[in-house]
Amino acid sequence: MSQGLEHAVYLGLGSSLGDRLGYLQEAVNNLSAYQGSDYIGVEAVSYVYESPHLGLMSEDEGNYPPHLNVAIKITTNQDPYQLLKKIHDVERAGGRERLIHWGPRTIDIDILLFGDLTLNTERLQIPHPGLPTRSFVLLPLSDIAPGLRLPNGDTVAGAAARIMSDRPTIIRTTAEIYNPCAVGRR
């Protein structure tokens, strides 16, 4: 994959500590601040959803605060590893500390889909392996890309509807994330 080509990428963002909405907004702003040869354009931002904490242990839901989640569509000229580095920079700027695997965090950003790329390395898996089973990802993603096909052939909207009938524990909030890249677009 060569740099310079523009790629459509879907990201999942979550926050469970402190000013959760503020951390999500700051991450969107910081992603959109990359310009020129490091271009990242935020094309769409989902509604904001709240979900219980998904942890490694069943009791984690009650032990940790709930998450706010959004999905965004970006375009970028970065390859997946360059984008991952920028995502980690944005997470660090948001105070992300990797102390507890699947623990609470100020900001978490995952690459869900990167065009039609499939990648399975120790550093990066695309599509994100949890994508087809996580309501807190599928529901926001269905706001911005309902007809998008998942690797299993299902649409995002279809997968979201099925998973929500089994686990209706995620709710859409009235909060909004401002998209700095959409200013002036019609």
CSV table of C-alpha atoms in Angstrom, one decimal:
chain,number,residue,atom,x,y,z
A,1,MET,CA,0.0,0.0,0.0
A,2,SER,CA,1.6,3.2,-1.0
A,3,GLN,CA,1.4,6.5,0.7
A,4,GLY,CA,-0.2,9.3,-1.2
A,5,LEU,CA,-3.4,7.4,-2.1
A,6,GLU,CA,-6.4,8.3,-0.2
A,7,HIS,CA,-8.0,5.5,1.9
A,8,ALA,CA,-11.4,5.3,3.6
A,9,VAL,CA,-11.0,4.2,7.2
A,10,TYR,CA,-13.5,3.6,10.0
A,11,LEU,CA,-12.4,4.2,13.6
A,12,GLY,CA,-14.0,3.4,16.9
A,13,LEU,CA,-13.4,5.8,19.8
A,14,GLY,CA,-14.3,5.2,23.4
A,15,SER,CA,-13.7,6.9,26.8
A,16,SER,CA,-14.6,5.9,30.3
A,17,LEU,CA,-12.7,8.2,32.6
A,18,GLY,CA,-13.0,11.9,33.5
A,19,ASP,CA,-14.6,14.2,30.9
A,20,ARG,CA,-15.5,11.4,28.5
A,21,LEU,CA,-17.2,13.6,26.0
A,22,GLY,CA,-14.3,16.1,26.1
A,23,TYR,CA,-11.8,13.3,25.5
A,24,LEU,CA,-13.8,12.1,22.5
A,25,GLN,CA,-14.0,15.6,21.1
A,26,GLU,CA,-10.3,16.3,21.7
A,27,ALA,CA,-9.4,13.0,19.8
A,28,VAL,CA,-11.5,14.0,16.8
A,29,ASN,CA,-10.0,17.5,16.8
A,30,ASN,CA,-6.4,16.1,17.1
A,31,LEU,CA,-7.0,13.5,14.3
A,32,SER,CA,-8.3,16.2,12.0
A,33,ALA,CA,-5.3,18.5,12.8
A,34,TYR,CA,-3.0,16.2,10.6
A,35,GLN,CA,-2.6,18.0,7.3
A,36,GLY,CA,-0.3,17.9,4.2
A,37,SER,CA,1.7,14.7,3.9
A,38,ASP,CA,0.1,13.4,7.2
A,39,TYR,CA,-3.5,14.1,6.1
A,40,ILE,CA,-6.4,12.8,8.1
A,41,GLY,CA,-9.8,14.1,7.2
A,42,VAL,CA,-12.8,13.4,9.4
A,43,GLU,CA,-15.6,12.7,7.0
A,44,ALA,CA,-18.4,11.6,9.4
A,45,VAL,CA,-19.0,11.3,13.1
A,46,SER,CA,-21.7,9.0,14.6
A,47,TYR,CA,-24.1,9.8,17.5
A,48,VAL,CA,-22.6,9.3,20.9
A,49,TYR,CA,-23.5,6.1,22.7
A,50,GLU,CA,-23.1,5.0,26.3
A,51,SER,CA,-22.4,1.3,27.1
A,52,PRO,CA,-21.4,-0.7,30.2
A,53,HIS,CA,-17.7,-1.5,30.5
A,54,LEU,CA,-16.6,-4.6,28.6
A,55,GLY,CA,-13.7,-6.2,30.5
A,56,LEU,CA,-11.9,-9.4,30.8
A,57,MET,CA,-14.0,-10.5,33.8
A,58,SER,CA,-17.8,-10.7,34.0
A,59,GLU,CA,-17.7,-8.4,37.2
A,60,ASP,CA,-15.8,-5.7,35.3
A,61,GLU,CA,-19.1,-4.2,34.1
A,62,GLY,CA,-20.0,-3.3,37.7
A,63,ASN,CA,-16.5,-2.4,38.8
A,64,TYR,CA,-15.6,0.2,36.1
A,65,PRO,CA,-17.4,3.3,34.8
A,66,PRO,CA,-19.5,3.1,31.6
A,67,HIS,CA,-18.0,4.2,28.2
A,68,LEU,CA,-19.0,6.8,25.8
A,69,ASN,CA,-18.5,5.5,22.2
A,70,VAL,CA,-18.5,7.0,18.7
A,71,ALA,CA,-17.5,5.8,15.3
A,72,ILE,CA,-15.9,8.0,12.7
A,73,LYS,CA,-15.1,7.8,9.0
A,74,ILE,CA,-11.8,9.3,8.0
A,75,THR,CA,-9.9,9.6,4.8
A,76,THR,CA,-6.1,9.5,4.9
A,77,ASN,CA,-3.0,9.2,2.8
A,78,GLN,CA,-1.3,7.2,5.5
A,79,ASP,CA,-0.6,3.5,5.4
A,80,PRO,CA,-2.1,1.4,8.3
A,81,TYR,CA,1.1,1.5,10.5
A,82,GLN,CA,1.6,5.3,10.0
A,83,LEU,CA,-2.1,5.8,11.0
A,84,LEU,CA,-1.6,3.6,14.0
A,85,LYS,CA,1.3,5.7,15.2
A,86,LYS,CA,-0.7,8.9,14.8
A,87,ILE,CA,-3.6,7.2,16.7
A,88,HIS,CA,-1.2,6.3,19.5
A,89,ASP,CA,0.0,9.9,19.6
A,90,VAL,CA,-3.6,11.2,19.8
A,91,GLU,CA,-4.3,8.7,22.7
A,92,ARG,CA,-1.1,9.8,24.5
A,93,ALA,CA,-2.2,13.5,24.1
A,94,GLY,CA,-5.5,12.5,25.7
A,95,GLY,CA,-3.8,11.0,28.7
A,96,ARG,CA,-4.1,7.4,27.7
A,97,GLU,CA,-2.2,5.0,30.0
A,98,ARG,CA,-2.1,1.3,29.3
A,99,LEU,CA,-2.2,0.0,32.8
A,100,ILE,CA,-4.9,-2.6,32.8
A,101,HIS,CA,-5.7,-4.7,29.7
A,102,TRP,CA,-9.3,-3.8,28.8
A,103,GLY,CA,-9.4,-1.5,31.8
A,104,PRO,CA,-10.9,2.0,32.0
A,105,ARG,CA,-9.2,4.7,29.9
A,106,THR,CA,-9.4,8.4,29.0
A,107,ILE,CA,-9.4,7.6,25.3
A,108,ASP,CA,-9.2,4.5,23.2
A,109,ILE,CA,-9.1,4.5,19.4
A,110,ASP,CA,-9.3,1.4,17.2
A,111,ILE,CA,-8.9,1.0,13.5
A,112,LEU,CA,-12.1,-1.0,12.6
A,113,LEU,CA,-11.8,-1.1,8.8
A,114,PHE,CA,-9.2,0.3,6.4
A,115,GLY,CA,-10.7,0.1,2.9
A,116,ASP,CA,-10.9,-3.5,1.9
A,117,LEU,CA,-7.5,-4.3,3.5
A,118,THR,CA,-7.1,-7.5,5.6
A,119,LEU,CA,-4.0,-7.5,7.9
A,120,ASN,CA,-3.2,-9.9,10.6
A,121,THR,CA,0.1,-9.1,12.4
A,122,GLU,CA,1.1,-9.0,16.0
A,123,ARG,CA,0.9,-5.1,16.0
A,124,LEU,CA,-2.3,-4.7,14.0
A,125,GLN,CA,-5.4,-6.7,12.9
A,126,ILE,CA,-7.7,-5.2,10.2
A,127,PRO,CA,-10.6,-5.6,10.2
A,128,HIS,CA,-10.7,-5.3,14.0
A,129,PRO,CA,-11.3,-8.8,15.4
A,130,GLY,CA,-14.1,-7.6,17.7
A,131,LEU,CA,-16.0,-5.7,15.1
A,132,PRO,CA,-18.8,-8.2,14.3
A,133,THR,CA,-19.7,-8.9,18.0
A,134,ARG,CA,-19.5,-5.5,19.8
A,135,SER,CA,-22.7,-3.5,20.0
A,136,PHE,CA,-20.8,-0.4,21.2
A,137,VAL,CA,-19.0,-0.4,17.9
A,138,LEU,CA,-21.7,-1.7,15.5
A,139,LEU,CA,-24.4,0.7,16.6
A,140,PRO,CA,-22.3,3.9,16.1
A,141,LEU,CA,-20.9,2.5,12.9
A,142,SER,CA,-24.4,1.9,11.6
A,143,ASP,CA,-25.1,5.6,12.0
A,144,ILE,CA,-22.5,6.6,9.4
A,145,ALA,CA,-22.2,3.4,7.3
A,146,PRO,CA,-25.3,1.2,7.6
A,147,GLY,CA,-24.8,-0.5,4.2
A,148,LEU,CA,-21.1,-1.1,4.7
A,149,ARG,CA,-20.3,-4.8,4.3
A,150,LEU,CA,-18.4,-6.6,7.1
A,151,PRO,CA,-15.9,-9.3,6.2
A,152,ASN,CA,-18.5,-12.0,6.8
A,153,GLY,CA,-20.7,-10.3,4.2
A,154,ASP,CA,-23.3,-8.9,6.6
A,155,THR,CA,-24.1,-5.2,6.6
A,156,VAL,CA,-23.2,-3.1,9.6
A,157,ALA,CA,-26.9,-2.3,10.1
A,158,GLY,CA,-27.9,-5.9,10.0
A,159,ALA,CA,-25.2,-7.0,12.4
A,160,ALA,CA,-26.1,-4.1,14.8
A,161,ALA,CA,-29.8,-5.0,14.7
A,162,ARG,CA,-29.1,-8.6,15.6
A,163,ILE,CA,-26.7,-7.9,18.3
A,164,MET,CA,-28.9,-5.3,19.9
A,165,SER,CA,-31.8,-7.8,20.1
A,166,ASP,CA,-29.5,-10.0,22.2
A,167,ARG,CA,-27.8,-7.3,24.3
A,168,PRO,CA,-29.8,-4.0,24.4
A,169,THR,CA,-27.5,-2.4,27.0
A,170,ILE,CA,-26.1,0.4,24.8
A,171,ILE,CA,-28.1,3.7,24.6
A,172,ARG,CA,-27.8,6.7,22.3
A,173,THR,CA,-27.1,9.9,24.2
A,174,THR,CA,-28.1,13.4,23.4
A,175,ALA,CA,-24.4,14.5,23.4
A,176,GLU,CA,-22.8,15.4,20.1
A,177,ILE,CA,-19.2,15.5,18.8
A,178,TYR,CA,-18.4,18.5,16.6
A,179,ASN,CA,-16.7,17.5,13.3
A,180,PRO,CA,-14.1,20.2,12.6
A,181,CYS,CA,-13.5,18.9,9.1
A,182,ALA,CA,-17.2,19.3,8.1
A,183,VAL,CA,-17.3,23.1,8.5
A,184,GLY,CA,-18.4,24.6,5.3
A,185,ARG,CA,-19.4,21.3,3.6
A,186,ARG,CA,-22.8,20.9,2.2
